[in-house]
Amino acid sequence: MKQQPAQEVRLDKWLWCARFYKTRALAREMIDGGKVHYNGQRSKPSKVVELNATLTLRQGNDERTVIIKGITDQRRPANEAVELYEETAESIEKREKMAQARKLNALTMPHPDRRPDKKERRDLMKFKSGGSE
């Protein structure tokens, strides 16, 4: 992967190139929504990224902290895109703990196999309202 040292790349474009988001528009939306912090602060999509800067990204339930290790303005295959950043050890550990907690929560509160039918829904509504009808 060839990189030019004096290359200026916008934050939204870098996030798209590093394959954090599927489109630049989605990356821009996440930055504007406050889901992406550059060096600990909210920023604009037009912010020029620098090497060794810290990014904090929220994606669904996960929060990642990554350090920028490479800059490119072309979207490359995923195995090349992971070379553009390095996730911190604390971030990996925190994501694994959260995933384990979600898994345990799913085991303690399982979802029913099917939706309740009309009679069961009426009974549930009667039960929730206190049974007085």
mmCIF file of N, CA and C in Angstrom:
data_model
loop_
_atom_site.group_PDB
_atom_site.id
_atom_site.type_symbol
_atom_site.label_atom_id
_atom_site.label_comp_id
_atom_site.label_asym_id
_atom_site.label_seq_id
_atom_site.Cartn_x
_atom_site.Cartn_y
_atom_site.Cartn_z
ATOM 1 N N MET A 1 0.850 -1.170 0.000
ATOM 2 C CA MET A 1 0.000 0.000 0.000
ATOM 3 C C MET A 1 0.895 1.232 0.000
ATOM 4 N N LYS A 2 0.760 2.077 -1.013
ATOM 5 C CA LYS A 2 1.586 3.269 -1.135
ATOM 6 C C LYS A 2 0.876 4.444 -0.476
ATOM 7 N N GLN A 3 1.632 5.151 0.356
ATOM 8 C CA GLN A 3 1.074 6.302 1.047
ATOM 9 C C GLN A 3 1.997 7.492 0.847
ATOM 10 N N GLN A 4 1.406 8.649 0.628
ATOM 11 C CA GLN A 4 2.190 9.872 0.504
ATOM 12 C C GLN A 4 2.155 10.581 1.849
ATOM 13 N N PRO A 5 3.311 10.974 2.384
ATOM 14 C CA PRO A 5 3.339 11.559 3.726
ATOM 15 C C PRO A 5 2.601 12.893 3.844
ATOM 16 N N ALA A 6 2.584 13.719 2.795
ATOM 17 C CA ALA A 6 1.967 15.042 2.886
ATOM 18 C C ALA A 6 0.511 15.035 2.436
ATOM 19 N N GLN A 7 -0.108 13.863 2.362
ATOM 20 C CA GLN A 7 -1.479 13.737 1.868
ATOM 21 C C GLN A 7 -2.476 14.256 2.913
ATOM 22 N N GLU A 8 -3.434 15.052 2.460
ATOM 23 C CA GLU A 8 -4.472 15.559 3.363
ATOM 24 C C GLU A 8 -5.773 14.846 3.052
ATOM 25 N N VAL A 9 -6.317 14.158 4.057
ATOM 26 C CA VAL A 9 -7.546 13.390 3.885
ATOM 27 C C VAL A 9 -8.527 13.816 4.964
ATOM 28 N N ARG A 10 -9.761 14.034 4.546
ATOM 29 C CA ARG A 10 -10.826 14.402 5.488
ATOM 30 C C ARG A 10 -11.156 13.223 6.400
ATOM 31 N N LEU A 11 -11.674 13.524 7.578
ATOM 32 C CA LEU A 11 -12.020 12.494 8.552
ATOM 33 C C LEU A 11 -13.090 11.543 8.014
ATOM 34 N N ASP A 12 -14.139 12.096 7.392
ATOM 35 C CA ASP A 12 -15.196 11.223 6.887
ATOM 36 C C ASP A 12 -14.681 10.290 5.791
ATOM 37 N N LYS A 13 -13.792 10.796 4.951
ATOM 38 C CA LYS A 13 -13.221 9.970 3.883
ATOM 39 C C LYS A 13 -12.297 8.899 4.458
ATOM 40 N N TRP A 14 -11.513 9.238 5.486
ATOM 41 C CA TRP A 14 -10.617 8.259 6.101
ATOM 42 C C TRP A 14 -11.412 7.135 6.766
ATOM 43 N N LEU A 15 -12.493 7.487 7.463
ATOM 44 C CA LEU A 15 -13.324 6.459 8.099
ATOM 45 C C LEU A 15 -13.920 5.506 7.066
ATOM 46 N N TRP A 16 -14.305 6.054 5.920
ATOM 47 C CA TRP A 16 -14.830 5.235 4.836
ATOM 48 C C TRP A 16 -13.724 4.345 4.262
ATOM 49 N N CYS A 17 -12.538 4.911 4.036
ATOM 50 C CA CYS A 17 -11.407 4.148 3.491
ATOM 51 C C CYS A 17 -10.965 3.036 4.443
ATOM 52 N N ALA A 18 -11.023 3.311 5.749
ATOM 53 C CA ALA A 18 -10.617 2.322 6.747
ATOM 54 C C ALA A 18 -11.718 1.304 7.019
ATOM 55 N N ARG A 19 -12.836 1.425 6.304
ATOM 56 C CA ARG A 19 -13.958 0.480 6.350
ATOM 57 C C ARG A 19 -14.675 0.427 7.700
ATOM 58 N N PHE A 20 -14.736 1.565 8.380
ATOM 59 C CA PHE A 20 -15.556 1.629 9.589
ATOM 60 C C PHE A 20 -17.023 1.833 9.214
ATOM 61 N N TYR A 21 -17.257 2.536 8.106
ATOM 62 C CA TYR A 21 -18.615 2.786 7.631
ATOM 63 C C TYR A 21 -18.699 2.449 6.156
ATOM 64 N N LYS A 22 -19.881 2.033 5.726
ATOM 65 C CA LYS A 22 -20.069 1.555 4.364
ATOM 66 C C LYS A 22 -20.059 2.674 3.327
ATOM 67 N N THR A 23 -20.512 3.852 3.711
ATOM 68 C CA THR A 23 -20.526 4.989 2.790
ATOM 69 C C THR A 23 -19.947 6.224 3.479
ATOM 70 N N ARG A 24 -19.496 7.178 2.668
ATOM 71 C CA ARG A 24 -19.004 8.437 3.222
ATOM 72 C C ARG A 24 -20.131 9.218 3.865
ATOM 73 N N ALA A 25 -21.311 9.123 3.269
ATOM 74 C CA ALA A 25 -22.469 9.831 3.832
ATOM 75 C C ALA A 25 -22.776 9.314 5.244
ATOM 76 N N LEU A 26 -22.670 8.012 5.433
ATOM 77 C CA LEU A 26 -22.916 7.431 6.757
ATOM 78 C C LEU A 26 -21.821 7.864 7.738
ATOM 79 N N ALA A 27 -20.581 7.903 7.282
ATOM 80 C CA ALA A 27 -19.481 8.367 8.130
ATOM 81 C C ALA A 27 -19.708 9.817 8.549
ATOM 82 N N ARG A 28 -20.134 10.634 7.588
ATOM 83 C CA ARG A 28 -20.411 12.045 7.873
ATOM 84 C C ARG A 28 -21.543 12.181 8.897
ATOM 85 N N GLU A 29 -22.577 11.372 8.743
ATOM 86 C CA GLU A 29 -23.723 11.393 9.664
ATOM 87 C C GLU A 29 -23.285 11.022 11.082
ATOM 88 N N MET A 30 -22.427 10.026 11.209
ATOM 89 C CA MET A 30 -21.942 9.595 12.524
ATOM 90 C C MET A 30 -21.076 10.684 13.178
ATOM 91 N N ILE A 31 -20.261 11.351 12.381
ATOM 92 C CA ILE A 31 -19.422 12.432 12.919
ATOM 93 C C ILE A 31 -20.310 13.578 13.387
ATOM 94 N N ASP A 32 -21.272 13.981 12.547
ATOM 95 C CA ASP A 32 -22.187 15.062 12.921
ATOM 96 C C ASP A 32 -23.035 14.699 14.130
ATOM 97 N N GLY A 33 -23.344 13.413 14.279
ATOM 98 C CA GLY A 33 -24.163 12.951 15.403
ATOM 99 C C GLY A 33 -23.387 12.783 16.693
ATOM 100 N N GLY A 34 -22.080 13.028 16.675
ATOM 101 C CA GLY A 34 -21.281 12.931 17.899
ATOM 102 C C GLY A 34 -20.832 11.523 18.231
ATOM 103 N N LYS A 35 -20.909 10.602 17.272
ATOM 104 C CA LYS A 35 -20.506 9.213 17.521
ATOM 105 C C LYS A 35 -19.002 9.017 17.304
ATOM 106 N N VAL A 36 -18.343 10.007 16.713
ATOM 107 C CA VAL A 36 -16.906 9.920 16.443
ATOM 108 C C VAL A 36 -16.213 11.103 17.120
ATOM 109 N N HIS A 37 -15.194 10.803 17.930
ATOM 110 C CA HIS A 37 -14.413 11.845 18.591
ATOM 111 C C HIS A 37 -12.969 11.747 18.114
ATOM 112 N N TYR A 38 -12.406 12.878 17.725
ATOM 113 C CA TYR A 38 -11.032 12.961 17.230
ATOM 114 C C TYR A 38 -10.182 13.582 18.323
ATOM 115 N N ASN A 39 -9.215 12.828 18.834
ATOM 116 C CA ASN A 39 -8.369 13.270 19.954
ATOM 117 C C ASN A 39 -9.208 13.738 21.140
ATOM 118 N N GLY A 40 -10.271 13.010 21.439
ATOM 119 C CA GLY A 40 -11.096 13.285 22.611
ATOM 120 C C GLY A 40 -12.123 14.384 22.441
ATOM 121 N N GLN A 41 -12.237 14.962 21.255
ATOM 122 C CA GLN A 41 -13.189 16.049 21.049
ATOM 123 C C GLN A 41 -14.049 15.773 19.826
ATOM 124 N N ARG A 42 -15.270 16.313 19.850
ATOM 125 C CA ARG A 42 -16.112 16.234 18.662
ATOM 126 C C ARG A 42 -15.452 17.041 17.561
ATOM 127 N N SER A 43 -15.663 16.605 16.334
ATOM 128 C CA SER A 43 -15.055 17.346 15.230
ATOM 129 C C SER A 43 -15.996 17.380 14.051
ATOM 130 N N LYS A 44 -15.547 18.030 12.992
ATOM 131 C CA LYS A 44 -16.337 18.137 11.772
ATOM 132 C C LYS A 44 -15.867 17.080 10.783
ATOM 133 N N PRO A 45 -16.733 16.703 9.830
ATOM 134 C CA PRO A 45 -16.323 15.721 8.821
ATOM 135 C C PRO A 45 -15.140 16.193 7.978
ATOM 136 N N SER A 46 -14.944 17.500 7.866
ATOM 137 C CA SER A 46 -13.865 18.042 7.032
ATOM 138 C C SER A 46 -12.522 18.108 7.765
ATOM 139 N N LYS A 47 -12.469 17.666 9.006
ATOM 140 C CA LYS A 47 -11.221 17.683 9.778
ATOM 141 C C LYS A 47 -10.169 16.855 9.046
ATOM 142 N N VAL A 48 -8.957 17.382 8.897
ATOM 143 C CA VAL A 48 -7.870 16.666 8.238
ATOM 144 C C VAL A 48 -7.221 15.735 9.260
ATOM 145 N N VAL A 49 -7.152 14.446 8.930
ATOM 146 C CA VAL A 49 -6.593 13.465 9.874
ATOM 147 C C VAL A 49 -5.074 13.512 9.843
ATOM 148 N N GLU A 50 -4.481 13.158 10.993
ATOM 149 C CA GLU A 50 -3.036 13.138 11.143
ATOM 150 C C GLU A 50 -2.617 11.785 11.690
ATOM 151 N N LEU A 51 -1.390 11.392 11.420
ATOM 152 C CA LEU A 51 -0.865 10.137 11.957
ATOM 153 C C LEU A 51 -0.807 10.201 13.478
ATOM 154 N N ASN A 52 -1.015 9.061 14.123
ATOM 155 C CA ASN A 52 -0.978 8.888 15.582
ATOM 156 C C ASN A 52 -2.070 9.657 16.319
ATOM 157 N N ALA A 53 -3.095 10.108 15.613
ATOM 158 C CA ALA A 53 -4.248 10.732 16.277
ATOM 159 C C ALA A 53 -5.135 9.620 16.835
ATOM 160 N N THR A 54 -5.881 9.930 17.880
ATOM 161 C CA THR A 54 -6.756 8.954 18.526
ATOM 162 C C THR A 54 -8.200 9.209 18.119
ATOM 163 N N LEU A 55 -8.867 8.151 17.701
ATOM 164 C CA LEU A 55 -10.289 8.227 17.339
ATOM 165 C C LEU A 55 -11.083 7.339 18.280
ATOM 166 N N THR A 56 -12.220 7.835 18.723
ATOM 167 C CA THR A 56 -13.155 7.032 19.505
ATOM 168 C C THR A 56 -14.440 6.950 18.702
ATOM 169 N N LEU A 57 -14.841 5.709 18.362
ATOM 170 C CA LEU A 57 -16.013 5.491 17.508
ATOM 171 C C LEU A 57 -17.046 4.647 18.234
ATOM 172 N N ARG A 58 -18.300 5.049 18.128
ATOM 173 C CA ARG A 58 -19.397 4.208 18.633
ATOM 174 C C ARG A 58 -20.072 3.572 17.435
ATOM 175 N N GLN A 59 -20.187 2.242 17.476
ATOM 176 C CA GLN A 59 -20.871 1.506 16.419
ATOM 177 C C GLN A 59 -21.832 0.550 17.106
ATOM 178 N N GLY A 60 -23.102 0.920 17.130
ATOM 179 C CA GLY A 60 -24.082 0.086 17.816
ATOM 180 C C GLY A 60 -23.795 0.079 19.301
ATOM 181 N N ASN A 61 -23.611 -1.120 19.878
ATOM 182 C CA ASN A 61 -23.301 -1.242 21.301
ATOM 183 C C ASN A 61 -21.811 -1.122 21.584
ATOM 184 N N ASP A 62 -20.997 -1.187 20.561
ATOM 185 C CA ASP A 62 -19.549 -1.199 20.744
ATOM 186 C C ASP A 62 -18.952 0.195 20.649
ATOM 187 N N GLU A 63 -17.910 0.413 21.452
ATOM 188 C CA GLU A 63 -17.139 1.645 21.369
ATOM 189 C C GLU A 63 -15.684 1.246 21.172
ATOM 190 N N ARG A 64 -15.066 1.778 20.116
ATOM 191 C CA ARG A 64 -13.677 1.448 19.797
ATOM 192 C C ARG A 64 -12.811 2.681 19.960
ATOM 193 N N THR A 65 -11.587 2.463 20.421
ATOM 194 C CA THR A 65 -10.593 3.520 20.456
ATOM 195 C C THR A 65 -9.449 3.053 19.573
ATOM 196 N N VAL A 66 -9.178 3.802 18.517
ATOM 197 C CA VAL A 66 -8.132 3.413 17.568
ATOM 198 C C VAL A 66 -7.138 4.554 17.385
ATOM 199 N N ILE A 67 -5.929 4.175 16.997
ATOM 200 C CA ILE A 67 -4.876 5.140 16.700
ATOM 201 C C ILE A 67 -4.598 5.054 15.207
ATOM 202 N N ILE A 68 -4.570 6.198 14.535
ATOM 203 C CA ILE A 68 -4.363 6.237 13.085
ATOM 204 C C ILE A 68 -2.897 5.937 12.783
ATOM 205 N N LYS A 69 -2.667 4.881 11.992
ATOM 206 C CA LYS A 69 -1.312 4.469 11.639
ATOM 207 C C LYS A 69 -0.993 4.693 10.168
ATOM 208 N N GLY A 70 -2.007 4.951 9.352
ATOM 209 C CA GLY A 70 -1.788 5.179 7.933
ATOM 210 C C GLY A 70 -2.876 6.072 7.371
ATOM 211 N N ILE A 71 -2.537 6.786 6.315
ATOM 212 C CA ILE A 71 -3.511 7.690 5.702
ATOM 213 C C ILE A 71 -3.589 7.382 4.213
ATOM 214 N N THR A 72 -4.790 7.195 3.728
ATOM 215 C CA THR A 72 -5.021 6.992 2.304
ATOM 216 C C THR A 72 -6.374 7.578 1.947
ATOM 217 N N ASP A 73 -6.539 7.916 0.678
ATOM 218 C CA ASP A 73 -7.830 8.444 0.248
ATOM 219 C C ASP A 73 -8.543 7.480 -0.694
ATOM 220 N N GLN A 74 -8.035 6.245 -0.768
ATOM 221 C CA GLN A 74 -8.675 5.227 -1.603
ATOM 222 C C GLN A 74 -9.149 4.084 -0.723
ATOM 223 N N ARG A 75 -10.342 3.624 -0.992
ATOM 224 C CA ARG A 75 -10.892 2.487 -0.255
ATOM 225 C C ARG A 75 -10.257 1.220 -0.800
ATOM 226 N N ARG A 76 -9.572 0.491 0.056
ATOM 227 C CA ARG A 76 -8.842 -0.706 -0.328
ATOM 228 C C ARG A 76 -9.520 -1.927 0.294
ATOM 229 N N PRO A 77 -9.069 -3.150 -0.059
ATOM 230 C CA PRO A 77 -9.645 -4.355 0.551
ATOM 231 C C PRO A 77 -9.488 -4.347 2.075
ATOM 232 N N ALA A 78 -10.316 -5.128 2.753
ATOM 233 C CA ALA A 78 -10.360 -5.120 4.216
ATOM 234 C C ALA A 78 -9.011 -5.477 4.837
ATOM 235 N N ASN A 79 -8.276 -6.437 4.224
ATOM 236 C CA ASN A 79 -6.990 -6.819 4.830
ATOM 237 C C ASN A 79 -5.965 -5.686 4.744
ATOM 238 N N GLU A 80 -6.106 -4.782 3.781
ATOM 239 C CA GLU A 80 -5.235 -3.609 3.711
ATOM 240 C C GLU A 80 -5.768 -2.481 4.586
ATOM 241 N N ALA A 81 -7.075 -2.409 4.754
ATOM 242 C CA ALA A 81 -7.685 -1.337 5.545
ATOM 243 C C ALA A 81 -7.315 -1.448 7.023
ATOM 244 N N VAL A 82 -7.156 -2.657 7.539
ATOM 245 C CA VAL A 82 -6.808 -2.809 8.962
ATOM 246 C C VAL A 82 -5.401 -2.309 9.267
ATOM 247 N N GLU A 83 -4.569 -2.127 8.238
ATOM 248 C CA GLU A 83 -3.225 -1.591 8.440
ATOM 249 C C GLU A 83 -3.243 -0.080 8.661
ATOM 250 N N LEU A 84 -4.388 0.563 8.414
ATOM 251 C CA LEU A 84 -4.491 2.013 8.575
ATOM 252 C C LEU A 84 -4.661 2.442 10.030
ATOM 253 N N TYR A 85 -5.017 1.509 10.904
ATOM 254 C CA TYR A 85 -5.258 1.867 12.303
ATOM 255 C C TYR A 85 -4.841 0.720 13.214
ATOM 256 N N GLU A 86 -4.756 1.036 14.500
ATOM 257 C CA GLU A 86 -4.440 0.035 15.519
ATOM 258 C C GLU A 86 -5.377 0.281 16.696
ATOM 259 N N GLU A 87 -6.122 -0.730 17.066
ATOM 260 C CA GLU A 87 -7.042 -0.592 18.198
ATOM 261 C C GLU A 87 -6.273 -0.766 19.499
ATOM 262 N N THR A 88 -6.569 0.055 20.485
ATOM 263 C CA THR A 88 -5.857 -0.011 21.761
ATOM 264 C C THR A 88 -6.271 -1.273 22.530
ATOM 265 N N ALA A 89 -5.378 -1.735 23.386
ATOM 266 C CA ALA A 89 -5.633 -2.952 24.168
ATOM 267 C C ALA A 89 -6.821 -2.758 25.107
ATOM 268 N N GLU A 90 -6.930 -1.553 25.702
ATOM 269 C CA GLU A 90 -8.050 -1.282 26.618
ATOM 270 C C GLU A 90 -9.380 -1.359 25.870
ATOM 271 N N SER A 91 -9.388 -0.865 24.636
ATOM 272 C CA SER A 91 -10.602 -0.871 23.827
ATOM 273 C C SER A 91 -11.035 -2.303 23.511
ATOM 274 N N ILE A 92 -10.083 -3.147 23.131
ATOM 275 C CA ILE A 92 -10.387 -4.550 22.810
ATOM 276 C C ILE A 92 -10.943 -5.248 24.038
ATOM 277 N N GLU A 93 -10.285 -5.033 25.186
ATOM 278 C CA GLU A 93 -10.716 -5.674 26.431
ATOM 279 C C GLU A 93 -12.134 -5.218 26.823
ATOM 280 N N LYS A 94 -12.402 -3.925 26.687
ATOM 281 C CA LYS A 94 -13.712 -3.378 27.046
ATOM 282 C C LYS A 94 -14.807 -3.944 26.139
ATOM 283 N N ARG A 95 -14.520 -4.041 24.824
ATOM 284 C CA ARG A 95 -15.509 -4.593 23.883
ATOM 285 C C ARG A 95 -15.793 -6.055 24.186
ATOM 286 N N GLU A 96 -14.760 -6.833 24.546
ATOM 287 C CA GLU A 96 -14.965 -8.245 24.878
ATOM 288 C C GLU A 96 -15.805 -8.403 26.136
ATOM 289 N N LYS A 97 -15.566 -7.542 27.138
ATOM 290 C CA LYS A 97 -16.366 -7.590 28.372
ATOM 291 C C LYS A 97 -17.833 -7.266 28.088
ATOM 292 N N MET A 98 -18.060 -6.247 27.249
ATOM 293 C CA MET A 98 -19.434 -5.868 26.909
ATOM 294 C C MET A 98 -20.133 -6.983 26.129
ATOM 295 N N ALA A 99 -19.423 -7.624 25.216
ATOM 296 C CA ALA A 99 -20.002 -8.723 24.446
ATOM 297 C C ALA A 99 -20.359 -9.883 25.367
ATOM 298 N N GLN A 100 -19.495 -10.177 26.326
ATOM 299 C CA GLN A 100 -19.761 -11.256 27.287
ATOM 300 C C GLN A 100 -20.984 -10.913 28.139
ATOM 301 N N ALA A 101 -21.102 -9.653 28.571
ATOM 302 C CA ALA A 101 -22.249 -9.236 29.388
ATOM 303 C C ALA A 101 -23.549 -9.351 28.581
ATOM 304 N N ARG A 102 -23.510 -8.961 27.293
ATOM 305 C CA ARG A 102 -24.711 -9.091 26.450
ATOM 306 C C ARG A 102 -25.099 -10.549 26.278
ATOM 307 N N LYS A 103 -24.092 -11.410 26.123
ATOM 308 C CA LYS A 103 -24.368 -12.837 25.955
ATOM 309 C C LYS A 103 -25.005 -13.422 27.215
ATOM 310 N N LEU A 104 -24.474 -13.051 28.380
ATOM 311 C CA LEU A 104 -25.040 -13.539 29.639
ATOM 312 C C LEU A 104 -26.454 -13.019 29.845
ATOM 313 N N ASN A 105 -26.703 -11.766 29.475
ATOM 314 C CA ASN A 105 -28.032 -11.183 29.609
ATOM 315 C C ASN A 105 -29.034 -11.913 28.710
ATOM 316 N N ALA A 106 -28.603 -12.293 27.513
ATOM 317 C CA ALA A 106 -29.490 -13.011 26.594
ATOM 318 C C ALA A 106 -29.834 -14.389 27.146
ATOM 319 N N LEU A 107 -28.906 -14.998 27.890
ATOM 320 C CA LEU A 107 -29.170 -16.318 28.455
ATOM 321 C C LEU A 107 -30.132 -16.251 29.637
ATOM 322 N N THR A 108 -30.064 -15.166 30.428
ATOM 323 C CA THR A 108 -30.930 -15.067 31.596
ATOM 324 C C THR A 108 -32.338 -14.607 31.234
ATOM 325 N N MET A 109 -32.493 -13.908 30.113
ATOM 326 C CA MET A 109 -33.809 -13.447 29.682
ATOM 327 C C MET A 109 -34.070 -13.895 28.244
ATOM 328 N N PRO A 110 -34.374 -15.165 28.072
ATOM 329 C CA PRO A 110 -34.568 -15.640 26.690
ATOM 330 C C PRO A 110 -35.861 -15.101 26.082
ATOM 331 N N HIS A 111 -35.852 -14.957 24.778
ATOM 332 C CA HIS A 111 -37.044 -14.525 24.061
ATOM 333 C C HIS A 111 -37.935 -15.737 23.797
ATOM 334 N N PRO A 112 -39.259 -15.532 23.742
ATOM 335 C CA PRO A 112 -40.145 -16.656 23.444
ATOM 336 C C PRO A 112 -39.924 -17.156 22.016
ATOM 337 N N ASP A 113 -40.308 -18.409 21.774
ATOM 338 C CA ASP A 113 -40.113 -19.012 20.459
ATOM 339 C C ASP A 113 -41.019 -18.405 19.397
ATOM 340 N N ARG A 114 -42.195 -17.890 19.829
ATOM 341 C CA ARG A 114 -43.140 -17.338 18.860
ATOM 342 C C ARG A 114 -43.861 -16.155 19.491
ATOM 343 N N ARG A 115 -44.553 -15.403 18.638
ATOM 344 C CA ARG A 115 -45.344 -14.286 19.131
ATOM 345 C C ARG A 115 -46.632 -14.825 19.765
ATOM 346 N N PRO A 116 -47.171 -14.106 20.779
ATOM 347 C CA PRO A 116 -48.439 -14.557 21.361
ATOM 348 C C PRO A 116 -49.595 -14.369 20.372
ATOM 349 N N ASP A 117 -50.559 -15.291 20.427
ATOM 350 C CA ASP A 117 -51.722 -15.135 19.545
ATOM 351 C C ASP A 117 -52.693 -14.130 20.183
ATOM 352 N N LYS A 118 -53.835 -13.934 19.541
ATOM 353 C CA LYS A 118 -54.761 -12.884 19.965
ATOM 354 C C LYS A 118 -55.254 -13.104 21.398
ATOM 355 N N LYS A 119 -55.605 -14.330 21.739
ATOM 356 C CA LYS A 119 -56.104 -14.630 23.081
ATOM 357 C C LYS A 119 -55.012 -14.398 24.128
ATOM 358 N N GLU A 120 -53.783 -14.832 23.813
ATOM 359 C CA GLU A 120 -52.687 -14.641 24.753
ATOM 360 C C GLU A 120 -52.359 -13.151 24.925
ATOM 361 N N ARG A 121 -52.475 -12.373 23.863
ATOM 362 C CA ARG A 121 -52.246 -10.933 23.972
ATOM 363 C C ARG A 121 -53.290 -10.286 24.871
ATOM 364 N N ARG A 122 -54.546 -10.690 24.707
ATOM 365 C CA ARG A 122 -55.612 -10.150 25.583
ATOM 366 C C ARG A 122 -55.324 -10.490 27.035
ATOM 367 N N ASP A 123 -54.932 -11.737 27.274
ATOM 368 C CA ASP A 123 -54.620 -12.152 28.651
ATOM 369 C C ASP A 123 -53.443 -11.349 29.214
ATOM 370 N N LEU A 124 -52.425 -11.096 28.389
ATOM 371 C CA LEU A 124 -51.285 -10.301 28.835
ATOM 372 C C LEU A 124 -51.705 -8.873 29.172
ATOM 373 N N MET A 125 -52.534 -8.264 28.307
ATOM 374 C CA MET A 125 -52.996 -6.902 28.569
ATOM 375 C C MET A 125 -53.846 -6.848 29.828
ATOM 376 N N LYS A 126 -54.681 -7.861 30.039
ATOM 377 C CA LYS A 126 -55.503 -7.920 31.240
ATOM 378 C C LYS A 126 -54.616 -8.031 32.486
ATOM 379 N N PHE A 127 -53.581 -8.866 32.392
ATOM 380 C CA PHE A 127 -52.651 -9.059 33.515
ATOM 381 C C PHE A 127 -51.895 -7.771 33.818
ATOM 382 N N LYS A 128 -51.404 -7.085 32.782
ATOM 383 C CA LYS A 128 -50.630 -5.863 32.985
ATOM 384 C C LYS A 128 -51.476 -4.714 33.541
ATOM 385 N N SER A 129 -52.747 -4.666 33.146
ATOM 386 C CA SER A 129 -53.591 -3.570 33.626
ATOM 387 C C SER A 129 -54.176 -3.843 35.013
ATOM 388 N N GLY A 130 -53.899 -4.956 35.584
ATOM 389 C CA GLY A 130 -54.374 -5.251 36.935
ATOM 390 C C GLY A 130 -55.531 -6.207 36.969
ATOM 391 N N GLY A 131 -55.984 -6.684 35.837
ATOM 392 C CA GLY A 131 -57.024 -7.710 35.775
ATOM 393 C C GLY A 131 -58.427 -7.211 35.963
ATOM 394 N N SER A 132 -58.652 -5.915 36.039
ATOM 395 C CA SER A 132 -60.013 -5.410 36.236
ATOM 396 C C SER A 132 -60.571 -4.918 34.906
ATOM 397 N N GLU A 133 -61.515 -5.617 34.347
ATOM 398 C CA GLU A 133 -62.179 -5.201 33.113
ATOM 399 C C GLU A 133 -63.663 -5.440 33.226
#
